XYZ file of C-alpha atoms in Angstrom:
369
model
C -22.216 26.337 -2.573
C -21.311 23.548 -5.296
C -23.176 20.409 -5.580
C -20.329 17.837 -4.695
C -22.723 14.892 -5.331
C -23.538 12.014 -2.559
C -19.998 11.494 -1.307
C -16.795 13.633 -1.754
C -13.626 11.785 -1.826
C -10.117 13.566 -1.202
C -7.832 12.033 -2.987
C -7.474 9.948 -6.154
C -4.666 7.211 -5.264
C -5.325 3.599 -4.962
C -7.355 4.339 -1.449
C -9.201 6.624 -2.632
C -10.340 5.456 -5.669
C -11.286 1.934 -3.735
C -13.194 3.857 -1.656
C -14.613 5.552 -4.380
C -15.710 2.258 -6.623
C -17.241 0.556 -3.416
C -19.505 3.933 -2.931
C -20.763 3.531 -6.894
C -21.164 0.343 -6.580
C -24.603 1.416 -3.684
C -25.467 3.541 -6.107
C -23.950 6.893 -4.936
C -22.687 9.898 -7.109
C -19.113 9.875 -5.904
C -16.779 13.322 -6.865
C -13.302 12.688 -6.625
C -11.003 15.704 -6.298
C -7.677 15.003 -7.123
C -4.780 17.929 -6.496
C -1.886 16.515 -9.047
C 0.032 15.984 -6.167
C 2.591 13.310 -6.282
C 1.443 10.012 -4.354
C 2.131 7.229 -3.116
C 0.247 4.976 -5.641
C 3.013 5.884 -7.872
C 6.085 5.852 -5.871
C 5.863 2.266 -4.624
C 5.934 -0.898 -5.967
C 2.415 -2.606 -5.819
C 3.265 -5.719 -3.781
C 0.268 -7.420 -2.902
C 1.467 -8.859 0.028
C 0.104 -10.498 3.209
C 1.922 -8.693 6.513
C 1.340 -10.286 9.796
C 2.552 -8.141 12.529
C -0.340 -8.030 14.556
C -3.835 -9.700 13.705
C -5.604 -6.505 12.127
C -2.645 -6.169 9.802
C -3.068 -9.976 8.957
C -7.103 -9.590 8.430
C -6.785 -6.442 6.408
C -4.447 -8.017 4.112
C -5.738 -11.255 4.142
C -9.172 -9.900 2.979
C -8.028 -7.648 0.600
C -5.692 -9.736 -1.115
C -9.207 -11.759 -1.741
C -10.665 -8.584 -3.388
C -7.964 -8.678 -5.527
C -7.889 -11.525 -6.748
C -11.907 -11.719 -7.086
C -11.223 -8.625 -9.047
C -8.548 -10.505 -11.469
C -10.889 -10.894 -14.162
C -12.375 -7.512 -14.650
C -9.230 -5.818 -14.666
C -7.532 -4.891 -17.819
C -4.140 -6.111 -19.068
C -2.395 -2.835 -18.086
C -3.183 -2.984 -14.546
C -0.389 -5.579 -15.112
C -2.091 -8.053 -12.135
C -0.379 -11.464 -11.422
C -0.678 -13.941 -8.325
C 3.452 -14.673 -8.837
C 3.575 -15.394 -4.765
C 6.636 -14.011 -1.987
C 9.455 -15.489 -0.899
C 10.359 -14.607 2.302
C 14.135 -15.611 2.672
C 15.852 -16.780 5.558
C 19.576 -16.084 5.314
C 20.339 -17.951 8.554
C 19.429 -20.612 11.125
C 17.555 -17.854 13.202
C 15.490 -16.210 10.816
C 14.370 -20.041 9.207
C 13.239 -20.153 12.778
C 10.974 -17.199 12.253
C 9.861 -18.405 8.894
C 8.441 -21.453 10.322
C 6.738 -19.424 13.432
C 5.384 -16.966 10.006
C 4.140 -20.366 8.212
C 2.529 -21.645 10.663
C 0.654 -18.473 12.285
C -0.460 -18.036 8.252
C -1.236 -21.522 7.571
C -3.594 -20.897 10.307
C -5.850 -18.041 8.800
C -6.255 -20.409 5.593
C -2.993 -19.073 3.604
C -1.172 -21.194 1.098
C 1.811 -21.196 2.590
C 4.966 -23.813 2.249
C 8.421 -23.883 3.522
C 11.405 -24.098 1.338
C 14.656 -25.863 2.247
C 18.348 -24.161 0.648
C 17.893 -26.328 -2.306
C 14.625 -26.329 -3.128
C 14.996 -22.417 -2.785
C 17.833 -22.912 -4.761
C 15.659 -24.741 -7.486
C 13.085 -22.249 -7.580
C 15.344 -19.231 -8.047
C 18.763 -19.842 -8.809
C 19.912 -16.266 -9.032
C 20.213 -16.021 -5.357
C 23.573 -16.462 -4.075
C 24.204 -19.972 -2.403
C 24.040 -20.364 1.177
C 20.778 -19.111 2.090
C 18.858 -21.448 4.714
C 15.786 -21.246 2.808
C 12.287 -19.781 2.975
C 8.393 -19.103 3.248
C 6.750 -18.935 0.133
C 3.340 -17.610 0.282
C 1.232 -18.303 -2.704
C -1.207 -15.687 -2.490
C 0.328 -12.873 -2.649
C 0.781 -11.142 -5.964
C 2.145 -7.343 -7.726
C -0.269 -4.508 -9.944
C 0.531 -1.873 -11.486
C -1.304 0.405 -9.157
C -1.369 4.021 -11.134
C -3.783 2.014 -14.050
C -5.576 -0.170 -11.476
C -6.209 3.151 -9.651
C -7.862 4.499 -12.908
C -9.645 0.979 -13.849
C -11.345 1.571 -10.226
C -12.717 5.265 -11.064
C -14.029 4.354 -14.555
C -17.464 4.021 -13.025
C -20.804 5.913 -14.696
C -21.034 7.431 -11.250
C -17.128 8.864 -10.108
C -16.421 12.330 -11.541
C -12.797 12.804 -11.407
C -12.300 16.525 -11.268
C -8.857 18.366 -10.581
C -9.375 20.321 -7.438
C -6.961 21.322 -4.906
C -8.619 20.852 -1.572
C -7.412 23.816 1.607
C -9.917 23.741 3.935
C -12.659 20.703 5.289
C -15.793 21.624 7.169
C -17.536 18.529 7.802
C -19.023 17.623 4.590
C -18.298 20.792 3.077
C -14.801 21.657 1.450
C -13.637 24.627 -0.089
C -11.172 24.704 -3.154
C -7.500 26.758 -3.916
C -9.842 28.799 -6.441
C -12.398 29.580 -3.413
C -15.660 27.228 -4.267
C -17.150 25.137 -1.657
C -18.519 22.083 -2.362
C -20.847 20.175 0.028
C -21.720 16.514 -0.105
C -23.598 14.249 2.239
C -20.560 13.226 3.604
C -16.478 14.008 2.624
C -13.764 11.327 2.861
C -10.379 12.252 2.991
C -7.909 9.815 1.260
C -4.692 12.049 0.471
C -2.453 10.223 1.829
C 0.561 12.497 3.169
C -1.455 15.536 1.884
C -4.274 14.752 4.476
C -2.141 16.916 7.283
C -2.399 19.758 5.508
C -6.086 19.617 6.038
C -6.003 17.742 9.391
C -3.342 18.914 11.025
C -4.012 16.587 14.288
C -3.593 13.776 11.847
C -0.726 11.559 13.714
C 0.452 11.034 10.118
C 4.699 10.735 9.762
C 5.880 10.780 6.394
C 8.000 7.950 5.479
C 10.731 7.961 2.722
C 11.608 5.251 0.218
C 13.649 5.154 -2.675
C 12.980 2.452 -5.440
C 14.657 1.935 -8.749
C 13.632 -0.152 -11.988
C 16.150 -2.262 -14.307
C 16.150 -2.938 -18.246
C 14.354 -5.717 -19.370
C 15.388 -8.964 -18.415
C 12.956 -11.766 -18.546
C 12.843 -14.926 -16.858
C 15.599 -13.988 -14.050
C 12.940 -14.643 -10.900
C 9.374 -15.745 -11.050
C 8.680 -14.715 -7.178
C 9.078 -11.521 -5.282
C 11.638 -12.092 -3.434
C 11.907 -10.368 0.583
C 14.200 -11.038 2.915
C 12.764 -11.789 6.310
C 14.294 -8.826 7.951
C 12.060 -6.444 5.557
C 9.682 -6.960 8.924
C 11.671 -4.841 11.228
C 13.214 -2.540 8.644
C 9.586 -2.039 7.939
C 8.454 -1.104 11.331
C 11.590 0.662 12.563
C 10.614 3.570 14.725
C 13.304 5.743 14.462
C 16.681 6.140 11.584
C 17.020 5.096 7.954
C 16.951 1.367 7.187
C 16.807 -1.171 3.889
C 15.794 -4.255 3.108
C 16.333 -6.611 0.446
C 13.119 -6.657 -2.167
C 12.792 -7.483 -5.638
C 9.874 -7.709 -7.956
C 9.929 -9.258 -11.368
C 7.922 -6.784 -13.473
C 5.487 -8.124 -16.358
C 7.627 -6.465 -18.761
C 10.894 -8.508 -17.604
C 11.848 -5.437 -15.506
C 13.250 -5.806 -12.297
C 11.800 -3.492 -9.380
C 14.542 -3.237 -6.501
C 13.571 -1.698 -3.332
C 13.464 -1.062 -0.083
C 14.330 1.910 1.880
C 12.706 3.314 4.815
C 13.706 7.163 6.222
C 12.347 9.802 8.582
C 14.804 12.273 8.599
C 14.049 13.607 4.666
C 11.038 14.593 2.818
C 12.968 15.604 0.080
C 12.048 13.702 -3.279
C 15.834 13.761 -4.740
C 17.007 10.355 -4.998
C 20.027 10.223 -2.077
C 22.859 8.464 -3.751
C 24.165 6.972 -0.389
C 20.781 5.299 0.501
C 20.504 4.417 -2.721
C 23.541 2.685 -2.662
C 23.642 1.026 0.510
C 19.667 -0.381 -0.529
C 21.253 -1.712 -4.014
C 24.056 -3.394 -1.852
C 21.471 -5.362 0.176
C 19.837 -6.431 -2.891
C 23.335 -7.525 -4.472
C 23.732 -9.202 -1.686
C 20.948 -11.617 -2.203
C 20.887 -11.995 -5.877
C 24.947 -11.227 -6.853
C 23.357 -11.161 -10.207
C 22.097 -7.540 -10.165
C 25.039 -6.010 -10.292
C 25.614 -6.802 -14.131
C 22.289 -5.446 -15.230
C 21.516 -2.299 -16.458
C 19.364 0.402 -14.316
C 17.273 2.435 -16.275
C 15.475 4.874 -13.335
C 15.479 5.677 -9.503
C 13.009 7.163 -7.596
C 11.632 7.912 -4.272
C 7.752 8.300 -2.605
C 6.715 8.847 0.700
C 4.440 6.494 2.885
C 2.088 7.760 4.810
C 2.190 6.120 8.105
C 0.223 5.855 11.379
C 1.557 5.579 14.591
C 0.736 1.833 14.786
C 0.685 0.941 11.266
C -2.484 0.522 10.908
C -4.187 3.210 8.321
C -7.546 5.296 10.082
C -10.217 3.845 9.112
C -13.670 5.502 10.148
C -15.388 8.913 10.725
C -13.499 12.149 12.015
C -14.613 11.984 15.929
C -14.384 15.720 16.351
C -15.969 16.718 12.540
C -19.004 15.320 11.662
C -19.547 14.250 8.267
C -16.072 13.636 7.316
C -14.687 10.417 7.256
C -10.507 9.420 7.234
C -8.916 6.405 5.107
C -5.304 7.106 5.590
C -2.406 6.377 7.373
C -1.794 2.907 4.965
C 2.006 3.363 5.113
C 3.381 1.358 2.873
C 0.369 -1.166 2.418
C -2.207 1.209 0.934
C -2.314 -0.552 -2.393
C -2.350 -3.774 -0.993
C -5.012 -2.956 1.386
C -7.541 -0.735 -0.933
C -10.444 -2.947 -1.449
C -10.594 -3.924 2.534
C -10.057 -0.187 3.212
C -12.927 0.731 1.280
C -15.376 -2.337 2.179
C -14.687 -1.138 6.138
C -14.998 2.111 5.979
C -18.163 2.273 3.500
C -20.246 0.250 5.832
C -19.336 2.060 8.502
C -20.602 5.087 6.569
C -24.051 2.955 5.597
C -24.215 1.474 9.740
C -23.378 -1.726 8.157
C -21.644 -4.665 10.101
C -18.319 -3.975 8.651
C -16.366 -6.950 6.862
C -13.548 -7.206 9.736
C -13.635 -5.935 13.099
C -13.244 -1.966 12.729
C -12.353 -0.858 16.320
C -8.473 -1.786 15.848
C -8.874 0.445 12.831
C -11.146 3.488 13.840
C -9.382 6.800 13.998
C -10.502 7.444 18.044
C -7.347 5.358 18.860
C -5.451 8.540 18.452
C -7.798 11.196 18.362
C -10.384 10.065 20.868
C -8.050 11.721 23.671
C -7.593 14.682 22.050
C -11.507 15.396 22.560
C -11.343 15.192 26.167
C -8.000 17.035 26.529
């Protein structure tokens, strides 16, 4: 048996390296295994992006987006951090109608939010085609580069990053492909899609997504620009969907997503959802379709039943605690992911409200079963 310091922590994506940084910060010896597996961190597009479906989602954002930005500072340039905002577009009289209900349930947690008319949109991004009602802009919200802000978060005295391919969790003891076990105080798993593989009763449903990244062409959009009906392509249960979103990159790159599928785990880019997720996009900002694509790619997102990621200890294994099920908001929602969970760990009053969040939701009933 292996010393594995205070805290283990499965998984070195965004999550888990949040999770990580907040444990250092008390003082703990934190060791981070991390199995080379591809993740999510980078696959996606590091939005940093206020979602209100339901008011957890809204106060897990909302906080963490403050993290962020309190963490704007410290970060180095190639984390690639900037507070550019969202515009959420309305392409009709019916979604403007859901813009406003969006502004106003916003502007009511304290957001900077402000409602765009078709030419003021117009004004403020004149690559998108003409005849677009308006939109929500929401000031807040920003894009990293999460890979490097992922790595800016383990560079800590205490975190010992340490390639190690986890099989097998027993409480707060886990045992390695090469046959070590390492114990800690306690073990958090953060793996993301990988975590079934070690909790199998994990309600966790990979999520597909292809993405793909332009040449460099600066000053084409200043915002990140989402059409409203990225909500319900975002929470469809069931069938492949897209959605109109594009990211203007630091390096005058454009970032073009978004599809969602259930049906393939495969990572080979699917020309056909490709295609049909590039229309969408065209279809927004005609524009694109002259510029020159340099890569495509696709990640998967781990996601939760609910959509909200597990956030608190295992209630059938003792000593091992679950941050995942993020979907496609684990970057934005790191920092509150880590905050909530830690004091948990500590018997802290957590930062937000943890029982919409705690992992009994799902596998309370199992115990009883």
């Amino acid at each position: 048996m292996s010393d594995g310091g205070d805290v283990i922590v499965i998984g070195a994506g965004i999550v888990g390296a949040a999770c990580a940084r907040e444990l250092a910060r008390r003082g703990q010896r934190v060791l981070v295994l991390d199995a080379g597996l591809p993740a999510a961190t980078a696959a996606g597009m590091g939005h940093l992006i206020v979602l209100d479906d339901n008011p957890a989602e809204l106060a897990l954002c909302q906080y963490s987006l403050q993290r962020w930005r309190d963490w704007a500072g410290e970060m180095p340039e190639d984390c690639a951090y900037r507070q550019n905002g969202t515009l959420w577009l309305a392409a009709n009289a019916e979604e403007m109608a859901v813009a406003e209900a969006k502004c106003l349930a916003l502007s009511e947690h304290g957001l900077d939010c402000q409602l765009l008319g078709s030419s003021a949109l117009q004004a403020a991004e004149p690559e998108l085609r003409q005849g677009l009602h308006g939109a929500l802009k929401v000031s807040g919200d920003g894009i990293l580069y999460a890979p490097n802000a992922a790595r800016w978060l383990l560079d800590h005295p205490l975190i010992e990053r340490r390639q190690g391919h986890a099989v097998e969790i027993d409480g707060n003891r886990v045992r390695l492909a090469s046959g070590a076990w390492l114990r800690a105080e306690a073990v958090i798993l953060a793996a993301g899609n990988q975590a079934g593989a070690l909790c199998p009763e994990l309600p966790i449903t990979p999520k597909k997504g292809h993405l793909l990244i332009t040449d460099r062409y600066p000053g084409r959009i200043s915002h990140t620009l989402v059409e409203l009906g990225y909500v319900s392509s975002a929470h469809n249960s069931s069938g492949p969907s897209v959605a109109a979103n594009i990211q203007p990159r630091p390096t005058g790159q454009l970032l073009i997503g978004a599809s969602r599928q259930f049906d393939s785990t495969d990572a080979e880019v699917e020309p056909q959802m490709l295609a049909r997720m590039l229309r969408r996009a065209v279809d927004y900002m005609p524009g694109l379709a002259s510029l020159n694509a340099i890569r495509a790619w696709t990640g998967l997102r781990a996601a939760s039943p609910d959509g909200l990621p597990l956030l608190g200890e295992h209630p059938q294994r003792a000593g091992l605690w679950l941050a995942v099920g993020h979907e496609g908001l684990g970057v934005t929602t790191a920092p509150g992911s880590a905050a909530l969970l830690v004091a948990q760990l500590f018997g802290e009053t957590p930062p937000l409200a943890a029982h919409a969040y705690l992992p009994q939701r799902f596998l309370g009933a199992a115990a009883h079963a």
